[in-house]
Coordinates of C-alpha atoms in Angstrom, one line a residue:
N1 CA 63.9 -44.0 -11.7
M2 CA 64.4 -42.7 -8.2
A3 CA 63.4 -39.2 -9.1
A4 CA 60.2 -40.4 -10.8
A5 CA 59.3 -42.5 -7.8
A6 CA 59.9 -39.6 -5.4
Y7 CA 57.9 -37.2 -7.5
A8 CA 55.0 -39.7 -7.7
L9 CA 55.1 -40.2 -3.9
T10 CA 55.1 -36.5 -3.3
A11 CA 52.2 -36.0 -5.8
S12 CA 50.2 -38.7 -4.0
Y13 CA 50.8 -37.0 -0.6
D14 CA 49.8 -33.6 -2.0
S15 CA 46.6 -35.1 -3.4
A16 CA 45.7 -36.6 0.0
V17 CA 46.4 -33.4 1.9
S18 CA 44.4 -31.4 -0.7
S19 CA 41.4 -33.7 -0.4
W20 CA 41.5 -33.5 3.4
L21 CA 41.7 -29.7 3.4
A22 CA 38.8 -29.5 0.9
G23 CA 36.6 -31.3 3.5
E24 CA 37.6 -28.9 6.2
V25 CA 36.5 -25.6 4.6
T26 CA 33.1 -24.1 3.8
S27 CA 33.9 -23.5 0.1
P28 CA 36.1 -26.2 -1.4
P29 CA 38.5 -25.4 -4.3
E30 CA 37.2 -25.9 -7.8
T31 CA 40.2 -28.1 -8.8
H32 CA 40.5 -31.6 -7.4
T33 CA 43.3 -34.1 -7.8
I34 CA 43.0 -37.9 -7.6
A35 CA 45.9 -40.3 -7.0
F36 CA 45.7 -43.7 -8.5
Q37 CA 47.5 -46.8 -7.4
V38 CA 48.6 -49.4 -9.9
E39 CA 46.9 -52.7 -8.9
R40 CA 47.9 -54.9 -11.8
P41 CA 50.1 -54.4 -14.8
L42 CA 48.7 -55.5 -18.2
K43 CA 50.7 -57.3 -21.0
Y44 CA 50.0 -54.6 -23.5
G45 CA 47.5 -52.0 -24.6
C46 CA 44.7 -52.5 -27.1
N47 CA 47.3 -53.8 -29.6
P48 CA 50.5 -55.8 -28.9
H49 CA 52.7 -53.0 -30.3
Q50 CA 51.4 -50.5 -27.8
L51 CA 53.1 -49.7 -24.4
P52 CA 51.8 -51.7 -21.4
A53 CA 48.9 -50.3 -19.5
A54 CA 47.8 -50.9 -16.0
L55 CA 44.7 -51.4 -13.9
C56 CA 44.5 -48.7 -11.3
S57 CA 42.3 -48.1 -8.3
V58 CA 41.5 -44.9 -6.3
G59 CA 42.9 -45.1 -2.8
G60 CA 43.8 -48.8 -2.9
G61 CA 40.2 -50.0 -3.5
K62 CA 39.7 -53.7 -4.3
M63 CA 39.3 -54.7 -7.9
P64 CA 35.9 -56.3 -8.8
F65 CA 37.5 -59.4 -10.2
S66 CA 40.5 -61.7 -9.7
V67 CA 43.0 -63.0 -12.3
V68 CA 43.3 -66.8 -12.1
A69 CA 46.5 -67.2 -14.1
G70 CA 48.9 -65.2 -16.2
I71 CA 49.1 -61.5 -17.0
P72 CA 45.9 -60.2 -18.8
G73 CA 46.0 -57.8 -21.7
Y74 CA 43.5 -55.0 -22.4
I75 CA 41.4 -57.2 -24.7
N76 CA 41.1 -59.8 -22.0
L77 CA 39.5 -57.2 -19.8
L78 CA 37.1 -56.2 -22.5
D79 CA 36.2 -59.9 -23.0
A80 CA 35.6 -60.5 -19.2

């Protein structure tokens, strides 16, 4: 678990540096990376037997809704 967390943190840092450098040059690279932050875990995927999914934001942006109670599932989001 610690190795996965360290790798994710390093990848997020690399993405931030790459994005900054792309804005500093006259011809930015053709490849772009985006780091997502998990904002809210979901109960399950489209079906209860699937692995849990998560709602993610780019750069810690605010979600356009709030959860009143409980942990939503994927279908709950489609119904909202």
